[in-house]
Amino acid sequence: MLGPVFLAASHSSGIRRAVSAAPVSRAVVDRFVAGERLDPCLRTVRSLTARGLDVTLDHLGEGITSRAEAERNRDAYLALARALSAEGLGERAEMSVKLSAFGQALVGGDDVAYANVLPVVEAAAEAGTTVTLDMEDHTTADSTFGVLDALRERFPQTGAVVQSYLFRTEDDCRRLADQGVRVRLVKGAYKEPPGVAYQHKHEVDRAYVRCLKILLAGEGYPMIGTHDPRMIAIAEELVHRFGRGHGDYEFQMLYGMREMEQLRLAAEGHRMRVYVPYGTDWYGYFMRRLAERPANVGFFLRSLAGRH
Ligand code: FDA
């Protein structure tokens, strides 16, 4: 299993330098990342929306260590919100943020992250769109839900992410579903210990379906984030069974993954949103994608061997 190796590598600054400098990296990264700057990313967004897909944009950055970096990330999102507004994309494009890019791990992190993300949420509302708070490793969950609650007092459309691999998540789903929150359900992408998370795929999958039922039965807006054909087939059946119509839920997938399936779901009348990351700080995101899927690793290794 190479997954844990790539997850460990995602924290190594030495490997980060080597991979980032490798001449082949850029072409490989481009498969999962829509450019380093906003302009090429917006071109991708236009092409996706023209094909009937909605998007959520992620300006890459995570685990920053200074307030100045947090403010730079905030400013990048403010520029993004301005661009979405100028392009009239508010109805089709929302934004995803990682609070660790906004200062969550700094001293007084909850307050720092809240102070930096609030202007972004305000700018999103002005642009006619909203923000979803990505979920990172389990140690950040309480803090992230705390910031979510504070943001939702003025911006109730702010969304959350829950990870079915965590034992706590069914309870979180019940609470968020009761509160009518927009919730993206995913399996989870971090290396978590057995004390807090299921370790086997079949357990994570079963928990995913249990969480999905809770969200679909609740008051909120479920966002079904998966590429897994089994989870998608079950979800297609469940949205029907729970009487959810178009606009009452959506599917989500990552940019560069299963494009034909994205188009199929959209053509069948489901709202389909693509998570589009862009920016220079792609390393951690890229490593998690390699960790997730052996085929992605094969693509990476073939490119290193000069076959891409
Ligand atoms: P999984 O990786 O278990 O794959 C199951 C099966 O699906 C595979 O065996 C294969 O058959 C098929 N499959 C998967 N990928 C495929 C592909 N590219 N092509 C063909 N078949 C494929 N995580 C997190 O911790 N916090 C977060 O905030 C987010 N945010 C997020 C947003 C969105 C929109 C998505 C889709 C995902 C996330 N994630 C995330 C990542 C998530 O936690 C998870 O790591 C990945 O989605 C991988 O899990 P899957 O459910 O896709 O299936």
mmCIF file of C-alpha atoms in Angstrom, residues 30-293:
data_model
loop_
_atom_site.group_PDB
_atom_site.id
_atom_site.type_symbol
_atom_site.label_atom_id
_atom_site.label_comp_id
_atom_site.label_asym_id
_atom_site.label_seq_id
_atom_site.Cartn_x
_atom_site.Cartn_y
_atom_site.Cartn_z
ATOM 1 C CA ASP A 30 -1.833 20.059 -14.350
ATOM 2 C CA ARG A 31 -4.019 17.002 -14.497
ATOM 3 C CA PHE A 32 -5.326 17.763 -10.998
ATOM 4 C CA VAL A 33 -4.709 21.529 -10.647
ATOM 5 C CA ALA A 34 -6.218 24.194 -12.938
ATOM 6 C CA GLY A 35 -3.106 26.371 -13.196
ATOM 7 C CA GLU A 36 -0.986 28.361 -10.799
ATOM 8 C CA ARG A 37 -2.770 31.669 -11.401
ATOM 9 C CA LEU A 38 -6.362 32.853 -11.441
ATOM 10 C CA ASP A 39 -6.622 33.566 -15.200
ATOM 11 C CA PRO A 40 -6.025 30.015 -16.473
ATOM 12 C CA CYS A 41 -8.221 28.749 -13.685
ATOM 13 C CA LEU A 42 -11.073 30.990 -14.835
ATOM 14 C CA ARG A 43 -10.655 29.616 -18.364
ATOM 15 C CA THR A 44 -11.145 26.132 -16.924
ATOM 16 C CA VAL A 45 -14.185 27.326 -14.992
ATOM 17 C CA ARG A 46 -15.746 28.765 -18.150
ATOM 18 C CA SER A 47 -15.182 25.543 -20.029
ATOM 19 C CA LEU A 48 -16.687 23.437 -17.200
ATOM 20 C CA THR A 49 -19.745 25.652 -16.769
ATOM 21 C CA ALA A 50 -20.283 25.652 -20.563
ATOM 22 C CA ARG A 51 -20.594 21.864 -20.273
ATOM 23 C CA GLY A 52 -23.297 22.082 -17.610
ATOM 24 C CA LEU A 53 -21.059 21.610 -14.569
ATOM 25 C CA ASP A 54 -20.937 23.875 -11.521
ATOM 26 C CA VAL A 55 -17.665 24.481 -9.677
ATOM 27 C CA THR A 56 -16.182 25.198 -6.280
ATOM 28 C CA LEU A 57 -12.810 26.949 -6.378
ATOM 29 C CA ASP A 58 -9.944 26.272 -4.004
ATOM 30 C CA HIS A 59 -6.999 28.684 -3.898
ATOM 31 C CA LEU A 60 -4.381 26.153 -2.789
ATOM 32 C CA GLY A 61 -2.667 26.779 0.526
ATOM 33 C CA GLU A 62 -2.671 25.041 3.884
ATOM 34 C CA GLY A 63 -0.776 24.773 7.152
ATOM 35 C CA ILE A 64 0.625 28.315 7.045
ATOM 36 C CA THR A 65 2.869 29.497 9.887
ATOM 37 C CA SER A 66 2.492 33.293 9.959
ATOM 38 C CA ARG A 67 -0.259 35.894 10.021
ATOM 39 C CA ALA A 68 1.212 37.485 6.882
ATOM 40 C CA GLU A 69 0.668 34.249 4.927
ATOM 41 C CA ALA A 70 -2.904 33.997 6.270
ATOM 42 C CA GLU A 71 -3.570 37.537 5.052
ATOM 43 C CA ARG A 72 -2.088 36.743 1.631
ATOM 44 C CA ASN A 73 -4.432 33.763 1.332
ATOM 45 C CA ARG A 74 -7.377 35.913 2.416
ATOM 46 C CA ASP A 75 -6.437 38.466 -0.269
ATOM 47 C CA ALA A 76 -6.188 35.761 -2.933
ATOM 48 C CA TYR A 77 -9.747 34.683 -2.116
ATOM 49 C CA LEU A 78 -10.949 38.283 -2.158
ATOM 50 C CA ALA A 79 -9.485 38.636 -5.668
ATOM 51 C CA LEU A 80 -11.230 35.406 -6.622
ATOM 52 C CA ALA A 81 -14.583 36.670 -5.297
ATOM 53 C CA ARG A 82 -14.136 39.895 -7.302
ATOM 54 C CA ALA A 83 -13.396 37.882 -10.451
ATOM 55 C CA LEU A 84 -16.445 35.648 -9.956
ATOM 56 C CA SER A 85 -18.583 38.728 -9.510
ATOM 57 C CA ALA A 86 -17.125 40.444 -12.603
ATOM 58 C CA GLU A 87 -17.721 37.303 -14.688
ATOM 59 C CA GLY A 88 -21.264 36.881 -13.345
ATOM 60 C CA LEU A 89 -20.328 33.397 -12.167
ATOM 61 C CA GLY A 90 -21.841 33.688 -8.674
ATOM 62 C CA GLU A 91 -24.639 31.218 -9.395
ATOM 63 C CA ARG A 92 -22.330 28.551 -10.812
ATOM 64 C CA ALA A 93 -19.144 28.964 -8.774
ATOM 65 C CA GLU A 94 -18.680 28.816 -5.024
ATOM 66 C CA MET A 95 -15.421 28.798 -3.046
ATOM 67 C CA SER A 96 -13.821 26.169 -0.793
ATOM 68 C CA VAL A 97 -11.377 27.227 1.911
ATOM 69 C CA LYS A 98 -9.068 25.428 4.306
ATOM 70 C CA LEU A 99 -8.945 27.222 7.647
ATOM 71 C CA SER A 100 -5.322 26.148 8.124
ATOM 72 C CA ALA A 101 -4.570 28.565 5.253
ATOM 73 C CA PHE A 102 -6.260 31.320 7.270
ATOM 74 C CA GLY A 103 -4.276 30.902 10.494
ATOM 75 C CA GLN A 104 -6.163 28.169 12.373
ATOM 76 C CA ALA A 105 -2.922 26.617 13.699
ATOM 77 C CA LEU A 106 -1.435 29.915 14.920
ATOM 78 C CA VAL A 107 -1.695 31.154 18.518
ATOM 79 C CA GLY A 108 -5.329 32.222 19.005
ATOM 80 C CA GLY A 109 -6.017 30.275 15.811
ATOM 81 C CA ASP A 110 -9.835 30.179 15.934
ATOM 82 C CA ASP A 111 -10.022 33.954 16.178
ATOM 83 C CA VAL A 112 -7.307 34.512 13.556
ATOM 84 C CA ALA A 113 -8.980 32.121 11.120
ATOM 85 C CA TYR A 114 -12.414 33.653 11.740
ATOM 86 C CA ALA A 115 -11.120 37.213 11.288
ATOM 87 C CA ASN A 116 -9.461 36.287 7.984
ATOM 88 C CA VAL A 117 -12.229 34.150 6.552
ATOM 89 C CA LEU A 118 -15.117 36.497 7.450
ATOM 90 C CA PRO A 119 -14.256 39.087 4.732
ATOM 91 C CA VAL A 120 -14.085 36.239 2.218
ATOM 92 C CA VAL A 121 -17.539 35.013 3.211
ATOM 93 C CA GLU A 122 -18.845 38.592 2.979
ATOM 94 C CA ALA A 123 -17.272 39.023 -0.470
ATOM 95 C CA ALA A 124 -18.758 35.702 -1.580
ATOM 96 C CA ALA A 125 -22.235 36.858 -0.531
ATOM 97 C CA GLU A 126 -21.754 40.099 -2.468
ATOM 98 C CA ALA A 127 -20.741 38.053 -5.524
ATOM 99 C CA GLY A 128 -23.937 35.992 -5.183
ATOM 100 C CA THR A 129 -22.192 32.867 -3.997
ATOM 101 C CA THR A 130 -20.988 31.165 -0.842
ATOM 102 C CA VAL A 131 -18.088 29.417 0.887
ATOM 103 C CA THR A 132 -17.619 25.845 2.067
ATOM 104 C CA LEU A 133 -15.101 25.151 4.836
ATOM 105 C CA ASP A 134 -13.031 22.118 3.837
ATOM 106 C CA MET A 135 -12.259 19.681 6.657
ATOM 107 C CA GLU A 136 -8.636 18.837 7.441
ATOM 108 C CA ASP A 137 -7.260 16.338 9.978
ATOM 109 C CA HIS A 138 -9.429 15.361 12.965
ATOM 110 C CA THR A 139 -7.600 17.646 15.433
ATOM 111 C CA THR A 140 -9.084 20.647 13.602
ATOM 112 C CA ALA A 141 -12.712 19.470 13.502
ATOM 113 C CA ASP A 142 -14.050 21.192 16.655
ATOM 114 C CA SER A 143 -12.319 24.436 15.752
ATOM 115 C CA THR A 144 -13.657 24.320 12.185
ATOM 116 C CA PHE A 145 -17.233 23.636 13.349
ATOM 117 C CA GLY A 146 -16.869 26.523 15.854
ATOM 118 C CA VAL A 147 -15.860 28.928 13.059
ATOM 119 C CA LEU A 148 -18.711 27.543 10.928
ATOM 120 C CA ASP A 149 -21.260 28.278 13.673
ATOM 121 C CA ALA A 150 -19.945 31.843 14.042
ATOM 122 C CA LEU A 151 -20.048 32.457 10.271
ATOM 123 C CA ARG A 152 -23.524 30.986 9.926
ATOM 124 C CA GLU A 153 -24.978 33.531 12.360
ATOM 125 C CA ARG A 154 -24.802 36.077 9.524
ATOM 126 C CA PHE A 155 -24.220 33.792 6.529
ATOM 127 C CA PRO A 156 -26.325 30.647 7.053
ATOM 128 C CA GLN A 157 -25.469 29.379 3.570
ATOM 129 C CA THR A 158 -21.827 28.748 4.606
ATOM 130 C CA GLY A 159 -21.083 25.063 4.084
ATOM 131 C CA ALA A 160 -19.233 22.373 6.020
ATOM 132 C CA VAL A 161 -17.453 19.120 5.171
ATOM 133 C CA VAL A 162 -17.766 15.869 7.104
ATOM 134 C CA GLN A 163 -15.580 12.778 6.689
ATOM 135 C CA SER A 164 -17.239 9.367 6.991
ATOM 136 C CA TYR A 165 -14.004 7.718 8.212
ATOM 137 C CA LEU A 166 -14.279 9.548 11.579
ATOM 138 C CA PHE A 167 -16.291 7.841 14.340
ATOM 139 C CA ARG A 168 -17.757 11.211 15.350
ATOM 140 C CA THR A 169 -19.236 12.003 11.947
ATOM 141 C CA GLU A 170 -22.669 10.397 12.252
ATOM 142 C CA ASP A 171 -23.345 12.621 15.270
ATOM 143 C CA ASP A 172 -22.011 15.649 13.378
ATOM 144 C CA CYS A 173 -24.311 14.788 10.460
ATOM 145 C CA ARG A 174 -27.359 14.639 12.763
ATOM 146 C CA ARG A 175 -26.524 18.025 14.302
ATOM 147 C CA LEU A 176 -25.763 19.709 10.957
ATOM 148 C CA ALA A 177 -28.803 18.155 9.260
ATOM 149 C CA ASP A 178 -31.052 19.465 12.067
ATOM 150 C CA GLN A 179 -29.565 22.932 11.633
ATOM 151 C CA GLY A 180 -30.208 22.915 7.876
ATOM 152 C CA VAL A 181 -26.537 23.238 6.938
ATOM 153 C CA ARG A 182 -25.049 22.741 3.459
ATOM 154 C CA VAL A 183 -22.860 19.684 4.066
ATOM 155 C CA ARG A 184 -20.349 18.021 1.760
ATOM 156 C CA LEU A 185 -19.980 14.359 2.674
ATOM 157 C CA VAL A 186 -16.606 12.786 1.795
ATOM 158 C CA LYS A 187 -14.742 9.703 2.990
ATOM 159 C CA GLY A 188 -11.714 11.629 4.310
ATOM 160 C CA ALA A 189 -8.205 12.139 2.937
ATOM 161 C CA TYR A 190 -5.869 12.286 5.963
ATOM 162 C CA LYS A 191 -3.988 9.579 7.866
ATOM 163 C CA GLU A 192 -6.043 9.178 11.032
ATOM 164 C CA PRO A 193 -5.326 6.899 14.023
ATOM 165 C CA PRO A 194 -7.519 3.888 14.906
ATOM 166 C CA GLY A 195 -8.732 5.682 18.042
ATOM 167 C CA VAL A 196 -10.741 8.181 15.993
ATOM 168 C CA ALA A 197 -11.318 6.686 12.546
ATOM 169 C CA TYR A 198 -12.301 3.520 10.691
ATOM 170 C CA GLN A 199 -9.242 1.960 9.074
ATOM 171 C CA HIS A 200 -10.875 -0.328 6.488
ATOM 172 C CA LYS A 201 -12.500 0.766 3.260
ATOM 173 C CA HIS A 202 -15.640 -1.319 3.803
ATOM 174 C CA GLU A 203 -16.202 0.332 7.211
ATOM 175 C CA VAL A 204 -15.666 3.813 5.752
ATOM 176 C CA ASP A 205 -18.066 3.010 2.888
ATOM 177 C CA ARG A 206 -20.758 1.687 5.247
ATOM 178 C CA ALA A 207 -20.392 4.818 7.399
ATOM 179 C CA TYR A 208 -20.635 6.944 4.227
ATOM 180 C CA VAL A 209 -24.032 5.425 3.398
ATOM 181 C CA ARG A 210 -25.283 5.853 6.983
ATOM 182 C CA CYS A 211 -24.211 9.522 6.933
ATOM 183 C CA LEU A 212 -25.776 10.041 3.518
ATOM 184 C CA LYS A 213 -29.135 8.768 4.789
ATOM 185 C CA ILE A 214 -28.974 11.124 7.785
ATOM 186 C CA LEU A 215 -28.188 14.105 5.556
ATOM 187 C CA LEU A 216 -30.841 13.248 2.967
ATOM 188 C CA ALA A 217 -33.480 12.838 5.691
ATOM 189 C CA GLY A 218 -32.556 16.164 7.310
ATOM 190 C CA GLU A 219 -33.239 19.829 6.742
ATOM 191 C CA GLY A 220 -29.950 20.726 5.053
ATOM 192 C CA TYR A 221 -28.455 20.608 1.578
ATOM 193 C CA PRO A 222 -26.375 17.437 1.046
ATOM 194 C CA MET A 223 -23.340 17.636 -1.261
ATOM 195 C CA ILE A 224 -22.276 14.121 -2.184
ATOM 196 C CA GLY A 225 -18.493 14.218 -2.674
ATOM 197 C CA THR A 226 -17.182 10.948 -4.093
ATOM 198 C CA HIS A 227 -15.802 9.275 -7.247
ATOM 199 C CA ASP A 228 -16.737 5.827 -6.020
ATOM 200 C CA PRO A 229 -19.159 4.122 -8.477
ATOM 201 C CA ARG A 230 -20.789 2.158 -5.639
ATOM 202 C CA MET A 231 -21.406 5.232 -3.491
ATOM 203 C CA ILE A 232 -22.739 7.119 -6.532
ATOM 204 C CA ALA A 233 -25.156 4.311 -7.466
ATOM 205 C CA ILE A 234 -26.418 4.116 -3.877
ATOM 206 C CA ALA A 235 -26.761 7.910 -3.731
ATOM 207 C CA GLU A 236 -28.711 8.018 -7.006
ATOM 208 C CA GLU A 237 -31.181 5.548 -5.521
ATOM 209 C CA LEU A 238 -31.337 7.291 -2.126
ATOM 210 C CA VAL A 239 -31.961 10.819 -3.452
ATOM 211 C CA HIS A 240 -34.950 9.368 -5.295
ATOM 212 C CA ARG A 241 -36.147 7.425 -2.241
ATOM 213 C CA PHE A 242 -35.856 10.502 0.012
ATOM 214 C CA GLY A 243 -37.797 12.613 -2.513
ATOM 215 C CA ARG A 244 -34.974 15.052 -3.171
ATOM 216 C CA GLY A 245 -35.483 16.962 -6.434
ATOM 217 C CA HIS A 246 -33.048 18.904 -8.612
ATOM 218 C CA GLY A 247 -31.515 21.687 -6.530
ATOM 219 C CA ASP A 248 -32.141 19.871 -3.206
ATOM 220 C CA TYR A 249 -28.741 18.135 -3.250
ATOM 221 C CA GLU A 250 -25.719 17.846 -5.517
ATOM 222 C CA PHE A 251 -22.887 15.542 -6.489
ATOM 223 C CA GLN A 252 -19.286 16.763 -6.288
ATOM 224 C CA MET A 253 -16.018 15.426 -7.724
ATOM 225 C CA LEU A 254 -12.459 16.690 -7.924
ATOM 226 C CA TYR A 255 -11.104 18.351 -11.070
ATOM 227 C CA GLY A 256 -9.385 15.810 -13.322
ATOM 228 C CA MET A 257 -11.234 12.795 -11.900
ATOM 229 C CA ARG A 258 -13.871 10.814 -13.792
ATOM 230 C CA GLU A 259 -14.855 13.594 -16.228
ATOM 231 C CA MET A 260 -17.192 11.296 -18.216
ATOM 232 C CA GLU A 261 -19.023 10.375 -15.027
ATOM 233 C CA GLN A 262 -19.333 14.057 -14.108
ATOM 234 C CA LEU A 263 -20.973 14.740 -17.471
ATOM 235 C CA ARG A 264 -23.209 11.678 -17.196
ATOM 236 C CA LEU A 265 -24.574 12.782 -13.817
ATOM 237 C CA ALA A 266 -25.167 16.325 -15.083
ATOM 238 C CA ALA A 267 -26.907 14.988 -18.224
ATOM 239 C CA GLU A 268 -29.163 12.857 -16.038
ATOM 240 C CA GLY A 269 -30.414 15.956 -14.260
ATOM 241 C CA HIS A 270 -28.299 15.958 -11.109
ATOM 242 C CA ARG A 271 -26.499 19.145 -10.138
ATOM 243 C CA MET A 272 -22.814 18.253 -10.515
ATOM 244 C CA ARG A 273 -20.108 20.463 -9.017
ATOM 245 C CA VAL A 274 -16.389 20.120 -9.758
ATOM 246 C CA TYR A 275 -13.854 21.073 -7.088
ATOM 247 C CA VAL A 276 -11.254 23.144 -8.958
ATOM 248 C CA PRO A 277 -7.959 23.868 -7.167
ATOM 249 C CA TYR A 278 -5.463 26.430 -8.446
ATOM 250 C CA GLY A 279 -2.353 28.168 -7.156
ATOM 251 C CA THR A 280 1.311 27.506 -6.542
ATOM 252 C CA ASP A 281 0.984 25.647 -3.235
ATOM 253 C CA TRP A 282 -0.205 22.409 -4.853
ATOM 254 C CA TYR A 283 2.100 19.946 -3.118
ATOM 255 C CA GLY A 284 -0.077 18.748 -0.167
ATOM 256 C CA TYR A 285 -3.197 18.512 -2.348
ATOM 257 C CA PHE A 286 -1.310 16.611 -5.037
ATOM 258 C CA MET A 287 0.178 14.116 -2.562
ATOM 259 C CA ARG A 288 -3.260 13.345 -1.098
ATOM 260 C CA ARG A 289 -4.520 12.594 -4.616
ATOM 261 C CA LEU A 290 -1.612 10.174 -5.143
ATOM 262 C CA ALA A 291 -2.316 8.568 -1.765
ATOM 263 C CA GLU A 292 -5.960 7.995 -2.683
ATOM 264 C CA ARG A 293 -5.599 5.993 -5.816
#
